[in-house]
Short mmCIF file of C-alpha atoms in Angstrom, two decimals:
data_model
loop_
_atom_site.label_atom_id
_atom_site.label_comp_id
_atom_site.label_asym_id
_atom_site.label_seq_id
_atom_site.Cartn_x
_atom_site.Cartn_y
_atom_site.Cartn_z
CA MET A 1 -21.12 18.13 -14.66
CA THR A 2 -21.95 17.57 -10.99
CA PHE A 3 -22.19 13.83 -11.60
CA ALA A 4 -18.81 13.83 -13.35
CA LEU A 5 -17.21 15.79 -10.51
CA GLN A 6 -18.65 13.33 -8.00
CA ILE A 7 -17.04 10.42 -9.88
CA ILE A 8 -13.69 12.22 -10.14
CA VAL A 9 -13.54 13.19 -6.46
CA THR A 10 -14.53 9.69 -5.34
CA GLY A 11 -11.89 8.17 -7.61
CA LEU A 12 -9.13 10.47 -6.39
CA VAL A 13 -9.93 9.75 -2.75
CA THR A 14 -9.90 5.97 -3.25
CA GLY A 15 -6.84 6.21 -5.49
CA SER A 16 -4.89 8.10 -2.83
CA ILE A 17 -5.33 5.18 -0.40
CA TYR A 18 -4.27 2.59 -2.96
CA MET A 19 -1.37 4.86 -3.90
CA LEU A 20 -0.10 4.89 -0.32
CA ILE A 21 -0.30 1.11 -0.03
CA ALA A 22 1.43 0.67 -3.40
CA LEU A 23 4.25 2.99 -2.31
CA GLY A 24 5.25 0.34 0.22
CA VAL A 25 5.41 -2.29 -2.52
CA THR A 26 7.46 -0.13 -4.88
CA LEU A 27 9.80 0.92 -2.06
CA LEU A 28 10.62 -2.71 -1.28
CA PHE A 29 11.14 -3.63 -4.91
CA GLY A 30 13.08 -0.50 -5.78
CA ILE A 31 15.63 -0.92 -2.99
CA MET A 32 15.68 -4.67 -2.36
CA ARG A 33 14.18 -6.21 -5.52
CA VAL A 34 11.74 -8.08 -3.26
CA VAL A 35 8.04 -8.55 -3.97
CA ASN A 36 6.36 -8.84 -0.56
CA PHE A 37 3.14 -10.81 -0.88
CA VAL A 38 2.45 -10.30 2.85
CA HIS A 39 1.88 -6.58 2.19
CA GLY A 40 -1.87 -7.01 1.70
CA GLU A 41 -2.22 -8.96 4.92
CA LEU A 42 -0.51 -6.13 6.78
CA CYS A 43 -3.36 -3.89 5.60
CA MET A 44 -5.88 -6.41 6.91
CA LEU A 45 -4.13 -6.84 10.26
CA SER A 46 -3.93 -3.06 10.66
CA ALA A 47 -7.65 -2.66 10.07
CA PHE A 48 -8.37 -5.23 12.77
CA ALA A 49 -5.86 -3.59 15.11
CA VAL A 50 -7.73 -0.30 14.73
CA TYR A 51 -11.04 -2.10 15.32
CA TYR A 52 -9.89 -3.80 18.53
CA VAL A 53 -8.07 -0.80 19.99
CA SER A 54 -10.47 1.98 18.97
CA VAL A 55 -13.85 0.23 18.88
CA LEU A 56 -13.71 -2.63 21.38
CA TRP A 57 -11.30 -1.04 23.85
CA GLY A 58 -12.58 2.51 23.42
CA MET A 59 -9.23 4.16 22.77
CA PRO A 60 -8.91 7.22 20.48
CA PHE A 61 -8.68 6.53 16.76
CA LEU A 62 -5.12 7.83 16.45
CA VAL A 63 -4.04 5.46 19.23
CA GLY A 64 -5.57 2.64 17.20
CA VAL A 65 -3.63 3.75 14.11
CA ALA A 66 -0.41 3.93 16.15
CA ALA A 67 -1.05 0.41 17.46
CA ALA A 68 -1.68 -0.78 13.90
CA ILE A 69 1.60 0.76 12.71
CA LEU A 70 3.54 -0.85 15.57
CA PHE A 71 1.93 -4.26 15.01
CA SER A 72 2.50 -4.16 11.26
CA ALA A 73 6.12 -3.10 11.71
CA ILE A 74 6.74 -6.03 14.08
CA VAL A 75 5.18 -8.52 11.65
CA ALA A 76 7.16 -7.03 8.73
CA VAL A 77 10.49 -7.21 10.58
CA LEU A 78 9.76 -10.81 11.61
CA CYS A 79 9.08 -11.67 7.95
CA GLN A 80 12.30 -9.94 6.92
CA LYS A 81 14.43 -11.69 9.54
CA LEU A 82 12.86 -15.16 9.46
CA LEU A 83 11.64 -15.54 5.86
CA PHE A 84 13.40 -13.27 3.39
CA LYS A 85 16.89 -12.82 4.86
CA PRO A 86 17.64 -16.59 5.09
CA LEU A 87 16.78 -16.81 1.37
CA ASN A 88 19.22 -13.99 0.57
CA TYR A 89 16.29 -11.95 -0.80
CA ASP A 90 16.03 -14.08 -3.96
CA ILE A 91 13.08 -12.55 -5.81
CA LEU A 92 11.42 -15.76 -7.00
CA THR A 93 11.88 -17.74 -3.79
CA CYS A 94 10.74 -14.80 -1.67
CA PHE A 95 7.69 -14.39 -3.89
CA ILE A 96 6.67 -18.04 -3.44
CA LEU A 97 7.34 -17.98 0.29
CA GLY A 98 5.44 -14.70 0.59
CA VAL A 99 2.38 -16.30 -1.01
CA GLY A 100 2.48 -19.09 1.56
CA ALA A 101 2.96 -16.66 4.44
CA SER A 102 0.06 -14.58 3.17
CA PHE A 103 -2.31 -17.55 3.19
CA ALA A 104 -1.05 -18.58 6.64
CA ILE A 105 -1.71 -15.13 8.11
CA ARG A 106 -5.14 -14.99 6.48
CA SER A 107 -6.10 -18.42 7.79
CA ALA A 108 -4.88 -17.57 11.28
CA THR A 109 -6.95 -14.39 11.24
CA TRP A 110 -10.00 -16.41 10.19
CA ALA A 111 -9.44 -18.71 13.15
CA VAL A 112 -9.03 -15.86 15.64
CA VAL A 113 -11.64 -13.28 14.58
CA GLY A 114 -14.00 -15.34 12.44
CA PRO A 115 -15.16 -14.77 8.86
CA GLU A 116 -17.66 -11.99 9.53
CA PRO A 117 -16.69 -8.42 8.57
CA VAL A 118 -16.68 -5.77 11.29
CA ALA A 119 -17.42 -2.07 10.95
CA ILE A 120 -15.15 0.72 12.16
CA PRO A 121 -17.13 3.92 12.85
CA PRO A 122 -15.83 7.01 11.04
CA THR A 123 -13.67 9.35 13.03
CA PHE A 124 -15.17 12.33 11.21
CA PRO A 125 -18.88 11.70 10.55
CA GLY A 126 -20.82 13.83 8.13
CA VAL A 127 -20.21 15.06 4.60
CA PHE A 128 -18.78 18.05 2.79
CA VAL A 129 -20.98 19.58 0.09
CA TRP A 130 -19.43 21.65 -2.71
CA ASN A 131 -21.39 22.62 -5.81
CA GLY A 132 -23.63 19.60 -5.43
CA VAL A 133 -20.73 17.20 -4.87
CA TYR A 134 -21.00 15.16 -1.67
CA VAL A 135 -17.84 13.79 -0.04
CA ALA A 136 -17.74 12.06 3.33
CA LYS A 137 -15.47 13.83 5.80
CA GLN A 138 -13.81 10.49 6.57
CA ARG A 139 -12.85 10.12 2.89
CA VAL A 140 -11.40 13.63 2.83
CA PHE A 141 -9.40 12.86 5.96
CA ALA A 142 -8.09 9.64 4.40
CA ALA A 143 -7.11 11.38 1.16
CA VAL A 144 -5.33 14.23 2.94
CA LEU A 145 -3.49 11.87 5.30
CA CYS A 146 -2.35 9.59 2.47
CA SER A 147 -1.20 12.55 0.38
CA VAL A 148 0.75 14.05 3.28
CA LEU A 149 2.45 10.72 3.97
CA ALA A 150 3.37 10.31 0.29
CA ILE A 151 4.98 13.76 0.29
CA ALA A 152 6.73 12.97 3.60
CA LEU A 153 8.14 9.79 2.09
CA ALA A 154 9.54 11.68 -0.90
CA VAL A 155 11.12 14.29 1.41
CA PHE A 156 12.53 11.55 3.65
CA LEU A 157 14.16 9.70 0.76
CA ARG A 158 15.67 12.86 -0.70
CA TYR A 159 16.81 14.96 2.26
CA THR A 160 17.48 12.71 5.25
CA ARG A 161 20.56 10.64 5.98
CA PRO A 162 18.66 7.30 6.20
CA GLY A 163 16.84 8.18 2.99
CA ARG A 164 20.09 8.87 1.16
CA ALA A 165 21.48 5.59 2.50
CA MET A 166 18.45 3.77 1.09
CA ARG A 167 18.93 5.37 -2.32
CA ALA A 168 22.63 4.49 -2.22
CA VAL A 169 21.84 0.81 -1.55
CA GLU A 170 19.30 0.91 -4.37
CA GLN A 171 21.87 2.22 -6.85
CA ASP A 172 24.80 -0.02 -5.85
CA ARG A 173 24.76 -2.26 -2.79
CA GLU A 174 28.48 -3.09 -2.90
CA ALA A 175 29.55 0.53 -3.31
CA ALA A 176 27.28 1.57 -0.44
CA LEU A 177 28.86 -1.14 1.72
CA LEU A 178 32.32 0.20 0.91
CA MET A 179 31.17 3.67 1.97
CA GLY A 180 30.24 2.38 5.42
CA ILE A 181 26.50 1.84 4.89
CA ASN A 182 25.12 -1.36 6.42
CA PRO A 183 22.67 -2.79 3.86
CA GLU A 184 20.96 -5.02 6.42
CA SER A 185 20.04 -2.05 8.62
CA VAL A 186 18.74 -0.31 5.50
CA TYR A 187 16.64 -3.36 4.66
CA VAL A 188 15.08 -3.35 8.14
CA THR A 189 14.26 0.36 7.73
CA VAL A 190 12.69 -0.31 4.34
CA PHE A 191 10.50 -3.09 5.72
CA VAL A 192 9.41 -0.89 8.65
CA ILE A 193 8.50 2.05 6.39
CA SER A 194 6.68 -0.24 3.97
CA ALA A 195 4.72 -1.72 6.88
CA MET A 196 3.84 1.77 8.15
CA LEU A 197 2.42 2.72 4.75
CA ALA A 198 0.43 -0.51 4.60
CA ALA A 199 -0.82 0.04 8.15
CA VAL A 200 -2.13 3.55 7.50
CA GLY A 201 -3.66 2.48 4.18
CA GLY A 202 -5.31 -0.53 5.80
CA ALA A 203 -6.65 1.60 8.65
CA MET A 204 -8.18 4.04 6.17
CA LEU A 205 -9.74 1.21 4.15
CA GLY A 206 -11.12 -0.24 7.37
CA THR A 207 -12.86 3.00 8.32
CA LEU A 208 -14.40 3.26 4.83
CA PHE A 209 -15.31 -0.35 4.02
CA GLY A 210 -14.95 -2.31 7.27
CA ALA A 211 -12.46 -5.04 8.18
CA ASP A 212 -12.57 -8.72 7.28
CA PRO A 213 -9.93 -11.47 6.87
CA GLU A 214 -10.19 -11.38 3.07
CA MET A 215 -9.75 -7.62 2.66
CA GLY A 216 -5.99 -7.79 2.05
CA ALA A 217 -6.31 -9.37 -1.41
CA ASP A 218 -7.82 -6.34 -3.18
CA PRO A 219 -5.27 -3.70 -2.08
CA LEU A 220 -2.45 -6.16 -2.81
CA LEU A 221 -3.61 -6.80 -6.37
CA LYS A 222 -4.28 -3.09 -6.87
CA SER A 223 -0.78 -2.33 -5.59
CA PHE A 224 0.83 -4.75 -8.05
CA ILE A 225 -1.15 -3.23 -10.92
CA ILE A 226 -0.26 0.32 -9.83
CA VAL A 227 3.43 -0.47 -9.34
CA GLN A 228 3.70 -2.18 -12.71
CA ILE A 229 1.95 0.65 -14.53
CA GLY A 230 3.90 3.36 -12.71
CA GLY A 231 7.17 1.49 -13.04
CA MET A 232 8.87 -0.84 -10.59
CA GLY A 233 10.77 1.25 -8.05
CA SER A 234 9.39 4.63 -9.18
CA ILE A 235 7.76 6.76 -6.46
CA LEU A 236 6.41 9.33 -8.95
CA GLY A 237 5.07 6.61 -11.24
CA THR A 238 3.30 4.94 -8.31
CA VAL A 239 1.61 8.20 -7.30
CA ILE A 240 0.38 8.90 -10.83
CA ALA A 241 -0.72 5.31 -11.47
CA GLY A 242 -2.48 5.08 -8.09
CA LEU A 243 -4.60 8.15 -8.74
CA ALA A 244 -5.28 6.96 -12.31
CA ILE A 245 -6.44 3.52 -11.14
CA GLY A 246 -8.67 5.19 -8.54
CA LEU A 247 -10.29 7.27 -11.28
CA SER A 248 -10.64 4.21 -13.50
CA ASP A 249 -12.33 2.23 -10.73
CA SER A 250 -14.70 5.09 -9.97
CA VAL A 251 -15.74 5.52 -13.61
CA THR A 252 -16.08 1.82 -14.45
CA GLY A 253 -17.76 1.06 -11.13
CA THR A 254 -20.34 3.79 -11.71
CA VAL A 255 -21.02 3.01 -15.36
CA PHE A 256 -20.64 -0.78 -15.51
CA GLY A 257 -20.71 -1.93 -11.88
CA GLY A 258 -18.02 -2.61 -9.34
CA GLU A 259 -17.50 -6.21 -10.48
CA LEU A 260 -15.97 -5.03 -13.76
CA ALA A 261 -13.51 -2.56 -12.20
CA PHE A 262 -10.79 -5.19 -11.82
CA ILE A 263 -11.26 -6.29 -15.42
CA PHE A 264 -10.58 -2.76 -16.65
CA ASP A 265 -7.59 -2.46 -14.32
CA PHE A 266 -6.05 -5.64 -15.72
CA ALA A 267 -6.85 -4.49 -19.25
CA ILE A 268 -4.88 -1.29 -18.63
CA LEU A 269 -2.06 -3.37 -17.16
CA MET A 270 -1.94 -5.67 -20.19
CA ILE A 271 -1.79 -2.67 -22.52
CA PHE A 272 1.18 -1.30 -20.58
CA LEU A 273 2.90 -4.68 -20.57
CA ILE A 274 2.59 -4.81 -24.37
CA VAL A 275 3.33 -1.17 -25.21
CA ARG A 276 5.65 -0.10 -22.36
CA PRO A 277 6.72 -3.07 -20.17
CA ARG A 278 8.92 -0.91 -17.92
CA GLY A 279 5.93 1.24 -16.90
CA LEU A 280 5.87 5.01 -16.82
CA PHE A 281 9.15 5.67 -15.03
CA GLY A 282 10.48 2.28 -13.93
CA TYR A 283 13.00 -0.37 -14.73
CA ASP A 284 12.82 -2.85 -17.57
CA VAL A 285 10.81 -5.94 -16.69
#
């Protein structure tokens, strides 16, 4: 029982981070119908921003996270203005261009920081022990922070004026425009919020697993799997699917090895694509 609880807790903690990153993907698709392939690289850039600010420059960890959020938001807005907006947010063209931009950012990071991974010391060293279950304090901090941000996003979308404007553009862009809502300003807000979620998720991954130029690929693929299973554009579906994928990775990684975790994730995705292509709560694919 203790062993099973250890697997479950580890899976939920990891799943909460992937959930937060995937929320940025589903937010972009739900409101703009854009698949942003640069999203994973924002996680990677954020991890390195935390490393440089907090480790090399000796600033507090939260200052490093704030710098990562600011840097990711700037990169996201530049992508929105220079890459996606000129293409009129066409889903296929933006997808292809996003792939190219992702490789360009990754290659540039290789050239600047080198291929070697770097470690980010935990902000909260030590472990919690509960009934024989050991959980690192840094993992608990990451899970709590990601959960709080997910709840804050749901509250923001439902109860604030910018959030209601975003939902209005999602439902009917032309009608929202007639009601005085500027879709372009909404799109900028969506990109900034998506980048913030990626930045925090990338910072948390960096403190747990280190930072390296290739680290953006895994959370990006996980995010696509989570969003498709939960349903494109569904916040609730993304939360449920993110925690479920975290549990799946924890179980398969413990029983069969970490190399097979992605195989099981894609197997679950293929089952959903066959049985329920729209995902748990999303749109038809």
